Coordinates of C-alpha atoms in Angstrom, one line a residue:
Chain R
M1 CA -63.4 136.3 101.3
I2 CA -59.8 136.4 100.1
I3 CA -57.4 133.5 100.2
L4 CA -53.8 134.7 100.3
K5 CA -50.7 132.5 99.7
L6 CA -47.5 133.6 101.2
G7 CA -45.0 131.7 99.0
G8 CA -42.1 129.8 100.6
S9 CA -39.6 131.6 98.4
L10 CA -41.1 134.9 99.6
I11 CA -41.0 134.4 103.4
T12 CA -37.8 132.4 103.6
D13 CA -34.4 132.5 102.0
K14 CA -34.5 129.3 99.9
K15 CA -30.7 129.3 99.5
K16 CA -30.1 129.0 103.3
E17 CA -31.7 126.3 105.4
F18 CA -34.1 127.5 108.2
S19 CA -33.6 131.2 107.4
I20 CA -36.7 133.4 107.5
R21 CA -37.1 136.8 105.8
Q22 CA -38.3 138.6 108.8
D23 CA -38.5 142.1 107.1
V24 CA -40.5 140.7 104.3
I25 CA -43.1 139.0 106.6
D26 CA -43.2 142.2 108.7
R27 CA -44.1 144.3 105.7
A28 CA -46.5 141.7 104.4
A29 CA -48.3 141.7 107.8
R30 CA -48.7 145.5 107.6
E31 CA -50.0 145.4 104.1
I32 CA -52.4 142.6 105.0
K33 CA -53.7 144.6 107.9
E34 CA -54.5 147.5 105.6
G35 CA -55.5 145.6 102.5
A36 CA -57.8 143.0 104.1
K37 CA -59.5 144.9 106.9
D38 CA -63.0 144.7 105.5
T39 CA -63.0 141.1 104.4
Q40 CA -62.7 137.5 105.6
L41 CA -59.2 136.2 105.0
I42 CA -57.5 132.8 105.0
I43 CA -53.7 132.7 104.8
V44 CA -51.7 129.7 103.5
H45 CA -47.9 129.7 103.5
G46 CA -45.3 127.5 101.9
G47 CA -42.4 125.6 103.4
G48 CA -39.5 127.4 101.8
S49 CA -36.1 126.6 103.3
F50 CA -37.8 125.1 106.4
G51 CA -39.9 122.2 105.0
H52 CA -38.3 121.5 101.7
P53 CA -34.6 120.6 102.5
V54 CA -35.6 118.1 105.2
A55 CA -38.4 116.6 103.2
E56 CA -36.1 116.1 100.3
R57 CA -33.3 114.6 102.3
F58 CA -35.7 111.8 103.4
N59 CA -37.7 111.5 100.1
I60 CA -40.9 112.3 101.9
Q61 CA -42.6 113.2 98.7
D62 CA -42.4 109.6 97.5
G63 CA -44.4 108.2 100.4
F64 CA -43.4 105.4 102.7
K65 CA -40.5 103.2 101.4
D66 CA -38.3 102.8 104.4
K67 CA -38.5 103.2 108.2
K68 CA -35.7 105.7 108.1
Q69 CA -38.2 108.2 106.6
I70 CA -40.0 108.4 109.9
Q71 CA -37.2 110.6 111.2
G72 CA -37.8 112.8 108.1
I73 CA -41.5 113.1 108.9
V74 CA -41.0 114.2 112.4
L75 CA -38.2 116.7 111.5
T76 CA -40.2 118.1 108.6
R77 CA -43.2 118.6 110.8
K78 CA -41.1 120.3 113.5
A79 CA -39.5 122.6 110.9
M80 CA -42.9 123.6 109.4
T81 CA -44.2 124.4 112.9
D82 CA -41.1 126.5 113.6
L83 CA -41.6 128.5 110.4
N84 CA -45.4 128.7 111.0
Q85 CA -44.9 129.9 114.6
Q86 CA -42.6 132.7 113.4
V87 CA -45.1 133.8 110.8
I88 CA -48.0 133.7 113.3
T89 CA -46.0 135.7 115.8
T90 CA -45.2 138.4 113.2
L91 CA -48.9 138.5 112.1
L92 CA -50.1 138.7 115.7
D93 CA -47.6 141.5 116.5
N94 CA -49.1 143.4 113.7
G95 CA -52.6 143.1 115.1
L96 CA -53.9 140.3 112.9
P97 CA -56.1 137.8 114.8
V98 CA -54.5 134.7 113.3
I99 CA -55.2 131.1 114.3
S100 CA -52.8 128.6 113.0
L101 CA -54.4 125.3 111.9
Q102 CA -52.0 122.4 111.4
P103 CA -53.0 120.7 108.1
S104 CA -51.7 117.2 109.2
A105 CA -54.1 117.2 112.1
F106 CA -57.2 117.6 109.9
I107 CA -56.4 116.9 106.3
T108 CA -55.5 113.4 104.9
C109 CA -54.6 112.4 101.4
S110 CA -54.8 109.5 99.0
S111 CA -52.0 109.1 96.5
G112 CA -50.9 112.6 97.2
R113 CA -54.3 114.2 96.6
I114 CA -56.6 115.5 99.4
D115 CA -59.0 112.8 100.5
R116 CA -60.5 114.3 103.7
F117 CA -60.5 117.9 104.7
N118 CA -62.6 119.1 107.6
I119 CA -63.5 122.5 106.1
D120 CA -66.0 123.1 108.9
I121 CA -63.2 123.9 111.3
I122 CA -62.1 126.7 109.0
K123 CA -65.6 128.1 108.5
R124 CA -66.1 128.2 112.2
F125 CA -62.8 130.0 112.9
L126 CA -63.8 132.5 110.2
E127 CA -67.2 133.0 112.0
L128 CA -65.3 133.9 115.1
E129 CA -63.6 136.7 113.1
T130 CA -60.2 135.1 113.3
I131 CA -57.9 134.5 110.3
P132 CA -57.1 130.8 109.8
V133 CA -53.5 130.2 108.7
L134 CA -52.5 126.9 107.1
F135 CA -49.3 125.8 105.5
G136 CA -47.7 123.1 103.4
D137 CA -47.2 120.0 105.5
V138 CA -46.5 116.3 105.7
V139 CA -49.8 114.6 106.0
L140 CA -51.2 111.0 106.3
D141 CA -51.9 109.3 103.0
K142 CA -54.1 106.2 102.9
K143 CA -52.4 104.8 99.8
Q144 CA -48.7 105.6 100.5
G145 CA -48.5 106.2 104.3
F146 CA -47.8 109.9 104.0
C147 CA -47.2 112.6 101.5
I148 CA -46.3 116.2 101.1
L149 CA -49.4 118.4 100.8
S150 CA -48.5 121.7 99.1
G151 CA -50.1 125.0 100.1
D152 CA -51.2 125.3 96.5
Q153 CA -53.3 122.1 96.7
I154 CA -54.8 123.3 100.0
I155 CA -55.8 126.6 98.3
A156 CA -57.4 124.8 95.3
N157 CA -59.4 122.7 97.8
L158 CA -60.4 125.5 100.1
S159 CA -61.5 127.6 97.0
A160 CA -63.8 124.8 95.8
H161 CA -65.6 124.9 99.1
L162 CA -65.5 128.5 100.1
N163 CA -65.8 130.4 96.8
P164 CA -63.4 133.3 97.6
K165 CA -63.8 136.5 95.7
R166 CA -60.0 136.7 95.2
I167 CA -57.0 134.4 95.5
I168 CA -53.6 136.1 95.6
L169 CA -50.3 134.2 95.5
A170 CA -47.7 136.5 96.9
A171 CA -44.3 135.5 95.5
D172 CA -40.8 136.9 95.2
V173 CA -41.1 137.4 91.5
D174 CA -43.5 139.4 89.4
G175 CA -45.4 136.4 88.2
I176 CA -44.9 133.6 85.6
F177 CA -42.3 134.2 82.9
D178 CA -41.6 132.5 79.7
K179 CA -38.3 131.5 81.2
N180 CA -37.0 131.3 84.8
P181 CA -36.5 135.0 85.7
K182 CA -33.9 134.2 88.3
K183 CA -31.7 132.6 85.6
H184 CA -32.5 134.6 82.4
A185 CA -32.5 138.4 82.2
S186 CA -34.5 138.2 79.0
A187 CA -37.4 136.5 80.7
R188 CA -40.8 138.1 79.8
L189 CA -43.8 138.3 82.2
I190 CA -46.9 136.4 81.0
K191 CA -49.9 138.6 82.0
E192 CA -52.5 135.9 81.7
I193 CA -52.5 132.1 81.5
N194 CA -55.8 130.6 80.3
Q195 CA -57.1 127.5 78.6
N196 CA -56.0 128.8 75.2
N197 CA -52.4 129.6 75.8
F198 CA -51.8 127.1 78.7
N199 CA -50.4 124.2 76.7
E200 CA -47.8 126.2 74.9
I201 CA -46.7 128.0 78.1
Y202 CA -46.5 124.8 80.1
Q203 CA -44.1 123.3 77.7
N204 CA -41.7 126.2 78.2
L205 CA -41.9 126.4 82.0
E206 CA -38.7 125.4 83.7
K207 CA -39.0 123.3 86.8
L208 CA -37.5 125.2 89.7
E209 CA -34.9 123.0 91.3
G210 CA -35.0 121.7 94.8
D211 CA -38.7 122.2 95.4
V212 CA -40.4 119.0 96.7
T213 CA -43.8 120.3 95.9
G214 CA -42.8 120.4 92.3
G215 CA -42.1 124.1 91.6
I216 CA -43.9 126.5 89.3
K217 CA -45.2 123.9 86.8
N218 CA -47.2 122.2 89.6
K219 CA -48.5 125.5 90.9
V220 CA -49.9 126.4 87.5
M221 CA -51.3 122.9 86.9
E222 CA -53.0 123.0 90.3
I223 CA -54.8 126.2 89.3
M224 CA -55.6 125.1 85.8
N225 CA -57.3 122.0 87.2
S226 CA -59.2 124.0 89.7
K227 CA -62.3 126.2 89.3
T228 CA -60.4 129.2 90.5
N229 CA -58.6 132.3 89.1
Q230 CA -55.5 133.2 91.0
T231 CA -53.2 136.2 90.6
I232 CA -49.5 135.8 91.2
I233 CA -47.8 139.0 92.4
N234 CA -44.5 140.1 93.7
A235 CA -44.8 141.0 97.4
L236 CA -41.1 142.1 97.6
V237 CA -42.3 145.3 95.9
P238 CA -43.7 147.5 98.7
G239 CA -47.4 148.3 98.3
R240 CA -48.2 145.6 95.7
L241 CA -49.7 143.1 98.2
K242 CA -51.9 145.7 99.8
K243 CA -53.2 146.9 96.3
A244 CA -53.8 143.3 95.2
L245 CA -55.8 142.6 98.4
L246 CA -57.9 145.7 97.8
G247 CA -58.6 144.5 94.3
E248 CA -56.6 147.1 92.5
E249 CA -54.7 146.3 89.3
V250 CA -51.1 145.4 89.9
R251 CA -48.3 143.9 87.8
G252 CA -48.6 140.1 87.9
T253 CA -49.8 137.0 86.2
K254 CA -53.5 136.0 86.3
V255 CA -54.0 132.3 86.0
I256 CA -57.5 131.4 84.8
G257 CA -58.7 128.0 85.9
K258 CA -61.7 126.0 84.7
T259 CA -64.2 128.8 85.4
G260 CA -62.9 130.5 82.3
K261 CA -63.8 133.9 83.7
Chain O
M1 CA -50.1 101.2 124.5
I2 CA -49.3 103.8 127.2
I3 CA -50.8 107.2 127.5
L4 CA -48.6 109.7 129.4
K5 CA -49.7 113.1 130.7
L6 CA -47.0 115.6 131.4
G7 CA -48.7 118.0 133.7
G8 CA -48.6 121.7 133.2
S9 CA -47.3 122.2 136.7
L10 CA -44.5 119.7 136.0
I11 CA -43.2 121.1 132.7
T12 CA -43.6 124.8 133.5
D13 CA -43.1 127.1 136.5
K14 CA -46.7 128.0 137.2
K15 CA -45.6 131.0 139.3
K16 CA -43.9 132.7 136.3
E17 CA -45.7 133.3 133.0
F18 CA -44.2 131.6 130.0
S19 CA -41.4 129.9 131.9
I20 CA -40.5 126.3 131.0
R21 CA -38.8 123.8 133.2
Q22 CA -36.3 122.7 130.6
D23 CA -34.3 120.5 133.0
V24 CA -37.4 118.6 134.0
I25 CA -38.6 118.0 130.4
D26 CA -35.1 116.9 129.5
R27 CA -35.0 114.3 132.2
A28 CA -38.6 113.2 131.4
A29 CA -37.5 112.8 127.8
R30 CA -34.6 110.5 128.7
E31 CA -36.8 108.4 131.1
I32 CA -39.5 108.1 128.4
K33 CA -36.9 106.9 125.9
E34 CA -35.9 104.1 128.3
G35 CA -39.2 103.4 129.9
A36 CA -41.4 103.3 126.8
K37 CA -39.1 101.7 124.2
D38 CA -41.2 98.6 123.6
T39 CA -44.6 100.0 123.5
Q40 CA -46.8 102.5 121.6
L41 CA -47.1 105.8 123.3
I42 CA -49.2 108.9 123.2
I43 CA -48.1 112.0 125.2
V44 CA -50.5 114.7 126.3
H45 CA -49.3 117.8 128.1
G46 CA -50.9 120.6 130.0
G47 CA -50.8 124.4 129.6
G48 CA -49.1 125.4 132.8
S49 CA -47.8 129.0 132.8
F50 CA -48.3 129.3 129.0
G51 CA -51.9 128.6 128.4
H52 CA -53.6 129.3 131.8
P53 CA -52.7 133.0 132.5
V54 CA -53.8 134.2 129.0
A55 CA -56.9 132.1 129.0
E56 CA -57.9 133.3 132.4
R57 CA -57.3 137.0 131.6
F58 CA -59.8 136.7 128.7
N59 CA -62.3 134.4 130.5
I60 CA -61.9 131.8 127.7
Q61 CA -63.2 129.0 129.9
D62 CA -66.7 130.6 129.9
G63 CA -67.1 130.6 126.1
F64 CA -68.0 133.4 123.9
K65 CA -69.4 136.5 125.7
D66 CA -67.6 139.4 124.0
K67 CA -65.5 140.1 120.9
K68 CA -62.6 141.2 123.1
Q69 CA -62.1 137.5 123.9
I70 CA -61.0 136.8 120.3
Q71 CA -57.6 138.4 121.2
G72 CA -57.5 135.9 124.1
I73 CA -58.1 132.9 121.8
V74 CA -55.4 133.8 119.4
L75 CA -52.9 134.6 122.1
T76 CA -53.7 131.4 124.1
R77 CA -53.3 129.3 120.9
K78 CA -50.0 130.9 120.2
A79 CA -48.8 130.4 123.8
M80 CA -49.8 126.7 123.7
T81 CA -47.9 126.2 120.4
D82 CA -44.9 127.9 121.9
L83 CA -44.9 125.6 124.8
N84 CA -45.7 122.5 122.7
Q85 CA -42.9 123.3 120.2
Q86 CA -40.4 123.5 123.1
V87 CA -41.6 120.2 124.4
I88 CA -41.4 118.6 121.0
T89 CA -37.9 120.0 120.3
T90 CA -36.7 118.5 123.6
L91 CA -38.3 115.1 122.9
L92 CA -36.9 115.0 119.4
D93 CA -33.4 116.0 120.7
N94 CA -33.7 112.9 122.9
G95 CA -34.4 110.6 120.0
L96 CA -38.2 110.3 120.4
P97 CA -40.1 110.3 117.1
V98 CA -42.8 112.7 118.2
I99 CA -45.5 114.2 116.0
S100 CA -47.4 117.2 117.5
L101 CA -51.1 117.2 116.7
Q102 CA -52.9 120.4 117.4
P103 CA -56.2 119.5 119.2
S104 CA -58.0 122.6 118.0
A105 CA -57.5 121.5 114.4
F106 CA -59.3 118.1 114.9
I107 CA -61.3 118.1 118.1
T108 CA -64.4 120.2 118.7
C109 CA -66.6 120.4 121.8
S110 CA -70.2 121.0 122.8
S111 CA -70.8 122.8 126.1
G112 CA -67.2 122.2 127.1
R113 CA -67.3 118.4 126.4
I114 CA -65.7 116.7 123.4
D115 CA -68.2 116.4 120.5
R116 CA -66.0 115.3 117.6
F117 CA -62.5 113.8 117.8
N118 CA -60.9 112.3 114.7
I119 CA -59.1 109.4 116.6
D120 CA -58.2 107.8 113.2
I121 CA -55.5 110.5 112.7
I122 CA -53.9 109.4 116.0
K123 CA -54.2 105.7 115.2
R124 CA -52.5 106.2 111.8
F125 CA -49.6 108.2 113.3
L126 CA -49.1 105.4 115.8
E127 CA -49.0 102.9 112.9
L128 CA -46.2 104.9 111.4
E129 CA -44.3 104.3 114.7
T130 CA -44.4 107.9 115.7
I131 CA -45.4 109.2 119.1
P132 CA -48.4 111.6 118.8
V133 CA -48.2 114.5 121.2
L134 CA -51.4 116.5 122.1
F135 CA -52.0 119.2 124.6
G136 CA -54.6 121.3 126.4
D137 CA -56.0 123.8 123.9
V138 CA -58.7 126.4 123.0
V139 CA -61.1 124.6 120.7
L140 CA -64.3 125.3 118.9
D141 CA -67.5 124.6 120.8
K142 CA -70.8 124.4 119.0
K143 CA -72.9 125.6 121.9
Q144 CA -70.6 128.4 123.3
G145 CA -68.3 129.4 120.4
F146 CA -65.1 128.0 122.0
C147 CA -64.0 126.4 125.2
I148 CA -60.9 125.2 126.9
L149 CA -60.2 121.5 126.4
S150 CA -58.0 120.1 129.1
G151 CA -55.4 117.5 128.5
D152 CA -57.3 115.4 131.1
Q153 CA -60.4 115.3 129.0
I154 CA -58.4 114.4 125.9
I155 CA -56.9 111.5 127.8
A156 CA -60.3 110.2 129.0
N157 CA -61.6 110.3 125.5
L158 CA -58.5 108.7 123.9
S159 CA -58.6 106.0 126.5
A160 CA -62.2 105.1 125.7
H161 CA -61.2 104.5 122.1
L162 CA -57.7 103.1 122.3
N163 CA -57.8 100.9 125.5
P164 CA -54.3 101.7 126.7
K165 CA -52.7 99.2 129.1
R166 CA -51.5 102.1 131.3
I167 CA -52.2 105.8 131.9
I168 CA -49.6 107.8 133.8
L169 CA -50.1 111.3 134.9
A170 CA -46.7 112.8 135.6
A171 CA -47.1 115.6 138.1
D172 CA -44.8 117.7 140.4
V173 CA -46.3 116.2 143.5
D174 CA -46.4 112.5 144.7
G175 CA -50.1 112.1 144.0
I176 CA -53.4 113.2 145.5
F177 CA -53.3 114.3 149.2
D178 CA -56.0 114.8 151.7
K179 CA -55.0 118.5 151.8
N180 CA -53.0 120.6 149.3
P181 CA -49.4 119.4 149.9
K182 CA -48.0 122.7 148.6
K183 CA -49.8 124.5 151.5
H184 CA -50.0 122.0 154.3
A185 CA -47.0 120.1 155.6
S186 CA -49.3 117.5 157.3
A187 CA -50.9 116.5 154.0
R188 CA -51.1 112.7 153.6
L189 CA -50.8 110.8 150.3
I190 CA -53.9 108.9 149.3
K191 CA -52.7 105.6 147.7
E192 CA -55.9 104.8 145.9
I193 CA -59.1 106.6 145.0
N194 CA -62.0 104.3 144.0
Q195 CA -65.8 104.3 143.9
N196 CA -65.9 103.6 147.7
N197 CA -63.8 106.4 149.1
F198 CA -64.2 108.9 146.3
N199 CA -67.1 111.0 147.7
E200 CA -65.4 111.5 151.0
I201 CA -62.1 112.5 149.4
Y202 CA -63.7 114.7 146.9
Q203 CA -65.3 116.9 149.6
N204 CA -61.9 117.5 151.1
L205 CA -59.9 118.3 147.9
E206 CA -59.0 121.9 147.7
K207 CA -59.3 123.5 144.4
L208 CA -55.8 124.6 143.2
E209 CA -56.0 128.3 142.5
G210 CA -55.5 129.9 139.1
D211 CA -56.1 126.8 137.0
V212 CA -58.7 127.4 134.2
T213 CA -59.1 123.7 133.7
G214 CA -60.4 123.5 137.2
G215 CA -57.5 122.0 139.2
I216 CA -57.2 118.7 140.9
K217 CA -60.9 118.3 141.6
N218 CA -61.7 118.3 137.9
K219 CA -58.8 115.9 137.2
V220 CA -60.1 113.3 139.6
M221 CA -63.7 113.8 138.5
E222 CA -62.6 113.3 134.9
I223 CA -61.0 110.0 135.7
M224 CA -63.8 108.8 138.0
N225 CA -66.3 109.4 135.2
S226 CA -64.2 107.5 132.7
K227 CA -63.6 103.8 132.3
T228 CA -59.9 104.2 133.0
N229 CA -57.5 103.7 135.8
Q230 CA -54.8 106.3 136.0
T231 CA -51.7 106.6 138.2
I232 CA -50.5 110.0 139.3
I233 CA -46.8 110.1 140.0
N234 CA -44.1 112.6 140.8
A235 CA -41.8 113.0 137.8
L236 CA -39.6 115.5 139.7
V237 CA -38.2 112.5 141.5
P238 CA -35.5 111.0 139.2
G239 CA -36.3 107.5 137.9
R240 CA -39.9 107.4 139.0
L241 CA -41.4 108.2 135.5
K242 CA -39.2 105.5 133.9
K243 CA -40.3 102.9 136.5
A244 CA -44.0 103.8 136.1
L245 CA -43.7 103.5 132.3
L246 CA -42.1 100.1 132.7
G247 CA -45.0 99.0 135.0
E248 CA -43.1 98.9 138.2
E249 CA -44.6 99.9 141.5
V250 CA -43.8 103.5 142.5
R251 CA -45.1 106.0 145.1
G252 CA -48.3 107.7 143.8
T253 CA -52.0 107.7 143.7
K254 CA -54.0 105.2 141.7
V255 CA -57.4 106.6 140.6
I256 CA -59.8 103.8 139.6
G257 CA -62.6 104.9 137.2
K258 CA -65.7 103.1 136.3
T259 CA -64.0 99.8 135.4
G260 CA -63.6 99.1 139.1
K261 CA -60.5 97.0 138.4

């Protein structure tokens, strides 16, 4: 089984609210169709310019403080379903038997971390030979009312239960750099992050602005604290996603979690 | 608490695939806003011309027989999310804090009847002062792979756990007639169906054609087997839904379940 993350920055234009990168999702769908035809697959996507701006405007990430936030919850949920339905439609149009599964309907958190997650639902949709698709979402939180559950945390949790052979994070950059590559031309790609070099690298990572799920730092931390290895690749480069799905070597950053493999 | 069903025949044009009755949903939203402002509310809607034709084409209602049905499952799920998202958008636009909850993500069946249903998710979204919105869906079934879960069965189950003060089924007809009112001008409205007159009425009910959830006969049976009283009203008549929500007497059919009240 493979778990594939389609990053929010990849599938949406983060600079413009509610704008999808249809051509990118279309190509990704074709590459998934070819690259994952002989394996079980779960897809998780981010919120990008759909979920993040609304969630941020209402401070959803901080949990319940004020009744005004309820408007933010309902609007964030709607925006995420809008994005998800566009992704689902494109994947279906490309012949992928995808089933969307709304995280807020079957995952709950406690202080921002997953508390209950009915993995059985996912297993059974896999047995039916469908491709479950999940996404970052606003979910119930028993300590703080609600929270934002990132796609990255969903992946870490899924992996712990399902033991995938490969986890690919499809991004709009080649991987993790020593500086933010969108700001610094001199940024250098880090080929592997592991328990030895993690601390040094982590100090240097710049937090990407405007990301309620905490940007690249949180993504790396999520992996380092999990028992997974995940490979970040650039799915804007044609063919790279397909190769990565097939297990071929591509430019990217491998992040080695607690397994130490 | 009130549970409101927006019937598939009400919110879509059942004669034309994937056609929504936007004006009807708009008016319903305004009447809900006025009629349910002082109470907790759960909305459940049907599949109408979105869910039913696809589900029927692939015989989804019979459970797993053939791998070709998988295409039917993914297309039915997408169609239901399409309809649901249009309903959600209209309700939000009218100031109702609705949260859609995908039934297939947190309800599973066994031989077509609800087996597991995480009601806690619904209770907690109610506590946050949002309005949960559910809908008829294709869900996992541990005996037959998958099945169609009707909005009517969801309502019967919700009611058993949440004890609503009122259950209103908003339809496109005045209630239950002794004959199909869409076919017979002489059809007479039945004001109340109870344990005494049920058997006689049931024999006469004509099954509405082309409804994978089993038409009006199943709807009535669902209520008669539950411990609920439900009132069927015609939401095409302006003002009737609002009055019914406020608890005022309106033309319709009251169906008295096992409570005998």
